[in-house]
PDB file of C-alpha atoms in Angstrom:
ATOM      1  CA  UNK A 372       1.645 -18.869   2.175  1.00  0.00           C
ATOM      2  CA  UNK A 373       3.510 -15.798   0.520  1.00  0.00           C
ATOM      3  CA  UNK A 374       4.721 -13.463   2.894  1.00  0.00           C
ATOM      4  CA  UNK A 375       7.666 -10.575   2.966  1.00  0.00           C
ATOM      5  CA  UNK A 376       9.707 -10.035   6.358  1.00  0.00           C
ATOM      6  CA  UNK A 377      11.224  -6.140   6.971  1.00  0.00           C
ATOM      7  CA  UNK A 378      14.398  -6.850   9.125  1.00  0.00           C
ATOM      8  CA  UNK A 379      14.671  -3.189  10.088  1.00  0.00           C
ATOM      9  CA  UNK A 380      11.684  -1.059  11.701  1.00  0.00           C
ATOM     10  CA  UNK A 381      13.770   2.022  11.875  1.00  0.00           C
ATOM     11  CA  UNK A 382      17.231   2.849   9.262  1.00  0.00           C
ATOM     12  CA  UNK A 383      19.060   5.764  10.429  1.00  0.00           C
ATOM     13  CA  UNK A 384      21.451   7.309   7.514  1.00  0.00           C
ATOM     14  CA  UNK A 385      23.613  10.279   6.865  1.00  0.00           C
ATOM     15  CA  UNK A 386      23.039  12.293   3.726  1.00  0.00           C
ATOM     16  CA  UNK A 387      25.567  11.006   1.197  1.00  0.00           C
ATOM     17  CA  UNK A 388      26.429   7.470   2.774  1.00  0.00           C
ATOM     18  CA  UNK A 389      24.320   4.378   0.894  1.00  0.00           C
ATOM     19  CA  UNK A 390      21.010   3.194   2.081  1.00  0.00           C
ATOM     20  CA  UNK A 391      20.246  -0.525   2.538  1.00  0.00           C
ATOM     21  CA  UNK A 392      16.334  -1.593   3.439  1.00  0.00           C
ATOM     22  CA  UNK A 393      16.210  -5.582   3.776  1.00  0.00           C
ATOM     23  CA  UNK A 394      13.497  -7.289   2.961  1.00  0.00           C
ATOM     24  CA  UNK A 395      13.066 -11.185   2.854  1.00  0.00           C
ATOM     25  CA  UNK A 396      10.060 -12.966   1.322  1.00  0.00           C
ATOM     26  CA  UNK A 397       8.560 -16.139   1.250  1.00  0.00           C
ATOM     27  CA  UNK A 398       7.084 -17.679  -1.787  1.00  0.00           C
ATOM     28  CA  UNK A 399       5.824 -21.640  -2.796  1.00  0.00           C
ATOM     29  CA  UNK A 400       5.990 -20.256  -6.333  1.00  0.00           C
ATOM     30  CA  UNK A 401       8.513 -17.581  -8.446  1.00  0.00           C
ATOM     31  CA  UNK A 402       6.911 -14.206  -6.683  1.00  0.00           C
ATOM     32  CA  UNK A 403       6.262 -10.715  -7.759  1.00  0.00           C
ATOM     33  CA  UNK A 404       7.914  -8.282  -5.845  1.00  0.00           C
ATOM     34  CA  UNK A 405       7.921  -4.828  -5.105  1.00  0.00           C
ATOM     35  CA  UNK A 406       8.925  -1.879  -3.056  1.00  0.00           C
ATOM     36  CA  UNK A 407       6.860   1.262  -2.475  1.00  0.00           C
ATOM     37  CA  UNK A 408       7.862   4.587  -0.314  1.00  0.00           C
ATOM     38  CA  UNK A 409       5.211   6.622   1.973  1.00  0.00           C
ATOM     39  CA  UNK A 410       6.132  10.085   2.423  1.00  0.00           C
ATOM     40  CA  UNK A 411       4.953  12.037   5.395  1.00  0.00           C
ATOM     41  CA  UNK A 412       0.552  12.166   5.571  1.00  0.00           C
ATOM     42  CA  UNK A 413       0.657  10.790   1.809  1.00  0.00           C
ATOM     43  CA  UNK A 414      -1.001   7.687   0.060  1.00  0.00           C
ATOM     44  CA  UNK A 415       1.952   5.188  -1.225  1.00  0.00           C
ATOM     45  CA  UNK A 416       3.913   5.254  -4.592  1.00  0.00           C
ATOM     46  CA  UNK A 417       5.595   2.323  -6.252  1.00  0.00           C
ATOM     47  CA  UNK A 418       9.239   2.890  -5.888  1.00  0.00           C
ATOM     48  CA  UNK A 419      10.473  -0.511  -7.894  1.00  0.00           C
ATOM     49  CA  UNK A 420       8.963  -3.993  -9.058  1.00  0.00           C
ATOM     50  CA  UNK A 421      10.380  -7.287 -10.147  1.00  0.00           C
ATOM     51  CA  UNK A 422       8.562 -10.017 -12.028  1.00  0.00           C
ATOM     52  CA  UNK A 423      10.687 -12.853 -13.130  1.00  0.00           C
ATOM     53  CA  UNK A 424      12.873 -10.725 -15.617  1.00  0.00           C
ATOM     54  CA  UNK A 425      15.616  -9.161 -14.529  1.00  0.00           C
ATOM     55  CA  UNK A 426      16.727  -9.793 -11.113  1.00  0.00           C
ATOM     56  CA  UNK A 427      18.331  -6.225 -10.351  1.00  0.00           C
ATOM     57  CA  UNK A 428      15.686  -3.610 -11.081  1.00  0.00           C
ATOM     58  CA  UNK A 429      16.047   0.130 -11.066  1.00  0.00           C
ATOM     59  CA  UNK A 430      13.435   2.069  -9.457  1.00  0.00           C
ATOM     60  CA  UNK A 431      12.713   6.052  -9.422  1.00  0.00           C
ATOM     61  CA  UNK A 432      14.691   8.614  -7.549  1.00  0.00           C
ATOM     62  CA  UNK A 433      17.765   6.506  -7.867  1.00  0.00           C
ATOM     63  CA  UNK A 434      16.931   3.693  -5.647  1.00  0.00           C
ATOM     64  CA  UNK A 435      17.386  -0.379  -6.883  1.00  0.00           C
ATOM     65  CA  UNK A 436      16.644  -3.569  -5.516  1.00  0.00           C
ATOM     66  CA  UNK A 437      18.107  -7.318  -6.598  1.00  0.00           C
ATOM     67  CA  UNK A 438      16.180 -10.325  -6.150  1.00  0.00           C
ATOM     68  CA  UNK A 439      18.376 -13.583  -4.597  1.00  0.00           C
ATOM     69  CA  UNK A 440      16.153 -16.676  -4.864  1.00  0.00           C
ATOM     70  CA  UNK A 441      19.052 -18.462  -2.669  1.00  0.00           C
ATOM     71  CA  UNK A 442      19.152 -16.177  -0.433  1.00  0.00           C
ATOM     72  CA  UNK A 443      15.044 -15.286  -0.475  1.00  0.00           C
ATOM     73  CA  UNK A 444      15.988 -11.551  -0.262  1.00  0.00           C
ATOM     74  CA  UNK A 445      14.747  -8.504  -2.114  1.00  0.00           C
ATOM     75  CA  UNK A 446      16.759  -5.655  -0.333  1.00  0.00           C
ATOM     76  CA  UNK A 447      16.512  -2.248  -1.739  1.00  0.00           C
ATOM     77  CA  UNK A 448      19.551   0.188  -2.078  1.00  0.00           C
ATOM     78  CA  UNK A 449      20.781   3.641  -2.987  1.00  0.00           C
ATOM     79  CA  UNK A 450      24.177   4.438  -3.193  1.00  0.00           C
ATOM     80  CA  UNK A 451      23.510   8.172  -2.063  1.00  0.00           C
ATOM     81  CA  UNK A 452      21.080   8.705   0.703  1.00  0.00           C
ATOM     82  CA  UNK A 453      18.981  12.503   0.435  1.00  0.00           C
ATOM     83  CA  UNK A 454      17.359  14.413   2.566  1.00  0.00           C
ATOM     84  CA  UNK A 455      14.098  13.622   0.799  1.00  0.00           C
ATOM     85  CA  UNK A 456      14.598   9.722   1.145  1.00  0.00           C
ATOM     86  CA  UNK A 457      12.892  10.129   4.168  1.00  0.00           C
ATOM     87  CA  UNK A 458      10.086   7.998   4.334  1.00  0.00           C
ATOM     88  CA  UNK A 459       8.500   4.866   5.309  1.00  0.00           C
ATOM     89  CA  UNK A 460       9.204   2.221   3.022  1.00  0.00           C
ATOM     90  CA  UNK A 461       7.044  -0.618   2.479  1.00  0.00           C
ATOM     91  CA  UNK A 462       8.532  -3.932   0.631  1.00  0.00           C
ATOM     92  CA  UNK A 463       5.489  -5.656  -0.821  1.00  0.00           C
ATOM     93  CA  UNK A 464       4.688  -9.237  -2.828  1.00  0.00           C
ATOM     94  CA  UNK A 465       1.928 -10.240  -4.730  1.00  0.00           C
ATOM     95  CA  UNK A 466       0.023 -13.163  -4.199  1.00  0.00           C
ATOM     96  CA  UNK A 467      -0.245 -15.628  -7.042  1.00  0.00           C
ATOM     97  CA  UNK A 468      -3.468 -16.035  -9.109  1.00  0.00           C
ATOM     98  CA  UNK A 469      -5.673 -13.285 -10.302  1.00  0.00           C
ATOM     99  CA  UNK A 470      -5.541  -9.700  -9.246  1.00  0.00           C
ATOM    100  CA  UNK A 471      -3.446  -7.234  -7.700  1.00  0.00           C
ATOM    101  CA  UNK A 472      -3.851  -8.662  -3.931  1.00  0.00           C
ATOM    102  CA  UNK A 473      -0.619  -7.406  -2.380  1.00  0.00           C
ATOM    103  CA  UNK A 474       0.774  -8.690   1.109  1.00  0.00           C
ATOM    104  CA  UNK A 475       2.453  -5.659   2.202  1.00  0.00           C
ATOM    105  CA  UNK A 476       5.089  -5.839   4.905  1.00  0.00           C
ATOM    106  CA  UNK A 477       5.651  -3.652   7.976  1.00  0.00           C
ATOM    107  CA  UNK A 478       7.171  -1.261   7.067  1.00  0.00           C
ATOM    108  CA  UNK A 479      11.170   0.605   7.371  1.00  0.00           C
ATOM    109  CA  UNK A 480      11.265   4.198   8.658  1.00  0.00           C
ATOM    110  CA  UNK A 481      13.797   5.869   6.798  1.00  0.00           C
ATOM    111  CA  UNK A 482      15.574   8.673   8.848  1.00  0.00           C
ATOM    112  CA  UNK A 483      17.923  10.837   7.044  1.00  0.00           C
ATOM    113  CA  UNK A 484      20.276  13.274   8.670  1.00  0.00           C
ATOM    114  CA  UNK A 485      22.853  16.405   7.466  1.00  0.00           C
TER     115      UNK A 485
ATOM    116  CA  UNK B1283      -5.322  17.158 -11.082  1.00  0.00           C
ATOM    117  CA  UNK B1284      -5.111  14.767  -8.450  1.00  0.00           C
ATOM    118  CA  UNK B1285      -5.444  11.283  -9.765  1.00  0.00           C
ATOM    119  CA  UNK B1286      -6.890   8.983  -6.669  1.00  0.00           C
ATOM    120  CA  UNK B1287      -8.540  11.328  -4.198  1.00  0.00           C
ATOM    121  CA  UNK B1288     -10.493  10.935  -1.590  1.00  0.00           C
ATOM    122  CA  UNK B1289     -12.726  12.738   1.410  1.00  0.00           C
ATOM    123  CA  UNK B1290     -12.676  13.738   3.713  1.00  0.00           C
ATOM    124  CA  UNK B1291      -9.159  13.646   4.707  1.00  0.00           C
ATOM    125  CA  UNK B1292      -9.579  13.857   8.436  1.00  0.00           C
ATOM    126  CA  UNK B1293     -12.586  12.278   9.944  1.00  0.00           C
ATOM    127  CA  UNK B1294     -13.650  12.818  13.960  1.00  0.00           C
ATOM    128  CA  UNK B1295     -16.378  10.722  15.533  1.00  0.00           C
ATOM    129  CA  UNK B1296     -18.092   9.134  18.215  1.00  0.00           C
ATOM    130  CA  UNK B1297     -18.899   5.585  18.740  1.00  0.00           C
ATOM    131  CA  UNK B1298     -21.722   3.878  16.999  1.00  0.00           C
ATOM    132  CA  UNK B1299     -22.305   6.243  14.309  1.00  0.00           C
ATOM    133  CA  UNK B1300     -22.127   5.651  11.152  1.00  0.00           C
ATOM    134  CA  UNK B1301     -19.590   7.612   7.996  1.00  0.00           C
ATOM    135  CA  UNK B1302     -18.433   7.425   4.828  1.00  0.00           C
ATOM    136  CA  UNK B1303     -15.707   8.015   2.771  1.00  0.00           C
ATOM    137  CA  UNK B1304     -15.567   8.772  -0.594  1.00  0.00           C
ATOM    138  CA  UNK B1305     -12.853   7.999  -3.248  1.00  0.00           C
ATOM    139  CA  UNK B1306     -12.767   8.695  -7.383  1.00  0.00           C
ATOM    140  CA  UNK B1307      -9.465   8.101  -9.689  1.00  0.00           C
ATOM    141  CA  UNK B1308      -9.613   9.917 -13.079  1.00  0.00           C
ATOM    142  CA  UNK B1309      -6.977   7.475 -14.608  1.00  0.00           C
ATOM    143  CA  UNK B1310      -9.280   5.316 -16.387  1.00  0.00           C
ATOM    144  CA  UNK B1311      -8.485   2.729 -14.018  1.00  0.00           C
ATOM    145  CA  UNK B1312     -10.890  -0.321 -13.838  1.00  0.00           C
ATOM    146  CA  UNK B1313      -9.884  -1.652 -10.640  1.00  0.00           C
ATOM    147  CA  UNK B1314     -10.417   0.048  -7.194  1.00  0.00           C
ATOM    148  CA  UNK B1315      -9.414  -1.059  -3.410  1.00  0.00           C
ATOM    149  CA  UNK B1316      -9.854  -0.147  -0.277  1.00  0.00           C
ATOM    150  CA  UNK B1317      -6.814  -0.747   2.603  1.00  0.00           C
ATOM    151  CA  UNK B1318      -6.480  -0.169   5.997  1.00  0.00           C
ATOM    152  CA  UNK B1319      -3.397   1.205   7.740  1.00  0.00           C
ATOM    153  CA  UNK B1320      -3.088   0.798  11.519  1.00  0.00           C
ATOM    154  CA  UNK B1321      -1.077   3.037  13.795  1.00  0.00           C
ATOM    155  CA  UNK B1322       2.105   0.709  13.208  1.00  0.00           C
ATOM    156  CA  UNK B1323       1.527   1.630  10.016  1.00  0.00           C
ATOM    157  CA  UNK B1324       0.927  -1.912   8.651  1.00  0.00           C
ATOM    158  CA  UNK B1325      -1.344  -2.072   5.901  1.00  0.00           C
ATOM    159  CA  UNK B1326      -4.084  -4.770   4.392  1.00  0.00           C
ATOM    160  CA  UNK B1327      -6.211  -4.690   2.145  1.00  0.00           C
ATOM    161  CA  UNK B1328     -10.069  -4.981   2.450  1.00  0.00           C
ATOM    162  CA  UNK B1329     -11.773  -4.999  -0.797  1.00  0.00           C
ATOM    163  CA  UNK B1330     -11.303  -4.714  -4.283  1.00  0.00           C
ATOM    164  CA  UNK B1331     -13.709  -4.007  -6.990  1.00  0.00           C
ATOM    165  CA  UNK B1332     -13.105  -4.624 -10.831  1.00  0.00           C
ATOM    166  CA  UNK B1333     -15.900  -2.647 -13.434  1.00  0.00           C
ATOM    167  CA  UNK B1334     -17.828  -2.538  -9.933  1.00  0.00           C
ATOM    168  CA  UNK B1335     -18.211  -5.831  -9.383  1.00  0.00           C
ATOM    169  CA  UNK B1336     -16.440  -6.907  -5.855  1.00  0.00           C
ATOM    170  CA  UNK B1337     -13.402  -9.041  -6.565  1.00  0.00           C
ATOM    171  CA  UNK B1338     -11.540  -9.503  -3.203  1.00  0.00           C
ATOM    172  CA  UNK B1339     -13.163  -9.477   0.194  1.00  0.00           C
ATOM    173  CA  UNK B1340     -10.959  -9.987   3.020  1.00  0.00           C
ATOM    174  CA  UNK B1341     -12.068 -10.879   6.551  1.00  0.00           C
ATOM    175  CA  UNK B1342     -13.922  -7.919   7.430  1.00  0.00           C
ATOM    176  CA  UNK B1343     -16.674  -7.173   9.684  1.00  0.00           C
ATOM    177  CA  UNK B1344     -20.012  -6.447   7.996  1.00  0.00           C
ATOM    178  CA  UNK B1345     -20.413  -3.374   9.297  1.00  0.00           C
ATOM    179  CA  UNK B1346     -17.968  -2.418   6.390  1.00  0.00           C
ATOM    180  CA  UNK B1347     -19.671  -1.820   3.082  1.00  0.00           C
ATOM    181  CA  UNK B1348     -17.663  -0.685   0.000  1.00  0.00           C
ATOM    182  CA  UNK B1349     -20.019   0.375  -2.797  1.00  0.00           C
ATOM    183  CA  UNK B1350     -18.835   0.986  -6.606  1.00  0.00           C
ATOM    184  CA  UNK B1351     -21.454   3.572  -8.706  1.00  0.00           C
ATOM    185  CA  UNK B1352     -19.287   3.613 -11.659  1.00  0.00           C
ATOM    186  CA  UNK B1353     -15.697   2.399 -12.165  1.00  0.00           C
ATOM    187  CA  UNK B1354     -14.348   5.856 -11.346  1.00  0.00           C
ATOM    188  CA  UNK B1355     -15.945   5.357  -7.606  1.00  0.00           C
ATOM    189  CA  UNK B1356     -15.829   3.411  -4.689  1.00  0.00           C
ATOM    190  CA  UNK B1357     -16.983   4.241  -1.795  1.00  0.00           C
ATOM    191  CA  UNK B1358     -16.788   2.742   2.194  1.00  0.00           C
ATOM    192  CA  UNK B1359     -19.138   3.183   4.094  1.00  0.00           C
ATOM    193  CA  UNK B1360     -19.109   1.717   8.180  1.00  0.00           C
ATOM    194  CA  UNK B1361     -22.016   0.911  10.574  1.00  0.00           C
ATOM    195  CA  UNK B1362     -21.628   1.367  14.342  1.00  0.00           C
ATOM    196  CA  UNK B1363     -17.610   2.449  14.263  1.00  0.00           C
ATOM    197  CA  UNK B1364     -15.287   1.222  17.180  1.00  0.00           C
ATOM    198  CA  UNK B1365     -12.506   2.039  18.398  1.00  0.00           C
ATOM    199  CA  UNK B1366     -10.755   0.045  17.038  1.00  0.00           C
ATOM    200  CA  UNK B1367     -11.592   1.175  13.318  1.00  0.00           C
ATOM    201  CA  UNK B1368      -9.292   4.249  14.103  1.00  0.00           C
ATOM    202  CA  UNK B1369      -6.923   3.992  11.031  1.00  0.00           C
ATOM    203  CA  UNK B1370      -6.029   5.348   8.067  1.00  0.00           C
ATOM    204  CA  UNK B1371      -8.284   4.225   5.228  1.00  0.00           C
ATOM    205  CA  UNK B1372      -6.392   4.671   1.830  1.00  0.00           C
ATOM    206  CA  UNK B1373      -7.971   3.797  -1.325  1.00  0.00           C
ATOM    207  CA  UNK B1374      -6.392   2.983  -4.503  1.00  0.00           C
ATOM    208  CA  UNK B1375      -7.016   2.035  -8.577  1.00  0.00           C
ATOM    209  CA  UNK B1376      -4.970  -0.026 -11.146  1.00  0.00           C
ATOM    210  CA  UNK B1377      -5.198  -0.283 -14.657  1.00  0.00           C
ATOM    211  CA  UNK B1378      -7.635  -3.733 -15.568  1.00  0.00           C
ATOM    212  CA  UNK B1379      -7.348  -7.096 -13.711  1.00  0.00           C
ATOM    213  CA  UNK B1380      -3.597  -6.929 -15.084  1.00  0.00           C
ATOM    214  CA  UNK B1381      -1.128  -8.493 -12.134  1.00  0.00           C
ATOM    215  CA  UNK B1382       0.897  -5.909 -12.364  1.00  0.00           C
ATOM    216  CA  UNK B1383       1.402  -5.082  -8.401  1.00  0.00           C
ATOM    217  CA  UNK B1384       1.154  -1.228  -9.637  1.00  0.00           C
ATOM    218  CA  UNK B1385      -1.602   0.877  -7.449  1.00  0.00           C
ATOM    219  CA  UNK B1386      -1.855   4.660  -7.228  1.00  0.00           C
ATOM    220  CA  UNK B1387      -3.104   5.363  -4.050  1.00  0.00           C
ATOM    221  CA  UNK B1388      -4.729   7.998  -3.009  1.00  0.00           C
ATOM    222  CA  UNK B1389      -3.446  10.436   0.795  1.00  0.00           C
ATOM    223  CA  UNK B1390      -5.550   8.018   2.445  1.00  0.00           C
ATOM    224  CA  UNK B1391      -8.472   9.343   5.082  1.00  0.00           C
ATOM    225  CA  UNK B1392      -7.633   9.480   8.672  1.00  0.00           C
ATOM    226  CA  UNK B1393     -10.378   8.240  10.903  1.00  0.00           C
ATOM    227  CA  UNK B1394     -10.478   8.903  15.166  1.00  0.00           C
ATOM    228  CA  UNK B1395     -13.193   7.137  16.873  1.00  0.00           C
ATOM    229  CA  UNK B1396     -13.722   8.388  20.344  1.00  0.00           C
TER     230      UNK B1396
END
């Protein structure tokens, strides 16, 4: 069964210093991955995806994630936290076969301070 | 223009009524869903409709009934709420059957069953 693992419920940064969300998945078969960001009382936006090409992928607002089949990880990064990084952030795979069914995972709060 | 919304945004109610909500994308989109997000925030998906025919139905009760008018529409209607359907209900579109993992979502609808 495909599933993702969030090793962090909360990530506390200061503006400026790097940002590192870790996500592990679990996958019989090559996955699709991706990371999406909830802002404060709004829906969800995809943030990044990676399907089998390359295995670092650049996202918007500046954030990037690399896939490591060795390591089944799929952590997401910005070298520059914001103030407007704060958010819940939701690393997501999609299960093989037809259709977008997405296994979302539980979620990283995002807290970002002066 | 708002591209996935839906209404009402907040939603109030009592036990064993019955409510909808409503959602419509204006992206052309011919593939719809409906997901639920509980108070830990974790989200999963309950139905998805392609050119409204009903694609993905996960284990959910029957008092759940998504309907599709057109492809630009799909709608959720619940029988007899509980208490425990107090989530946030956020609907979403992407483009075809593609696998792309790529879903615009709308704010999502915030239901309170008392």
């Amino acid at each position: 069964a495909q599933s993702v693992t969030q090793l962090d419920s909360h990530v506390s940064v200061s503006e400026g210093t790097p940002v590192l969300l870790r996500c592990n998945y679990s996958s019989s078969y090559s996955p699709s991955l991706f990371w999406y960001v909830q802002h404060p009382n709004k829906g969800l936006q995809l943030l990044l995806k990676y399907t089998s090409a390359a295995t670092l992928v650049k996202g918007i607002n500046g954030f990037e994630a690399e896939f490591k089949k060795s390591e089944t990880s799929f952590h997401l990064t910005k070298p520059s936290a914001h103030m407007s990084d704060a958010a819940e952030y939701f690393c997501v795979v999609s299960l093989t076969g037809g259709y977008n069914k997405l296994i979302f995972g539980a979620g990283t709060r995002l807290a970002v301070h002066p | 223009d708002t591209a996935v919304s839906q209404t009402p945004k907040y939603l109030v109610t009592q036990m064993g009524n019955d409510k909808s909500i409503k959602c419509e994308q204006n992206l052309g989109h011919d593939t719809m869903y409906w997901y639920k997000q509980d108070s830990k925030k974790f989200l999963k998906i309950m139905f998805s409709y392609n050119n409204k025919e009903l694609i993905i139905n996960e284990t959910v009760p029957n008092r759940f009934s998504p309907k599709s008018p057109d492809k630009a529409h799909l709608n959720l209607h619940i029988n007899s709420l509980e208490l425990g359907d107090s989530a946030v209900y956020f609907c979403a579109s992407s483009q075809g059957d593609r696998k792309t993992g790529e879903l615009f979502f709308g704010e999502g609808s915030r239901l309170t069953v008392l």
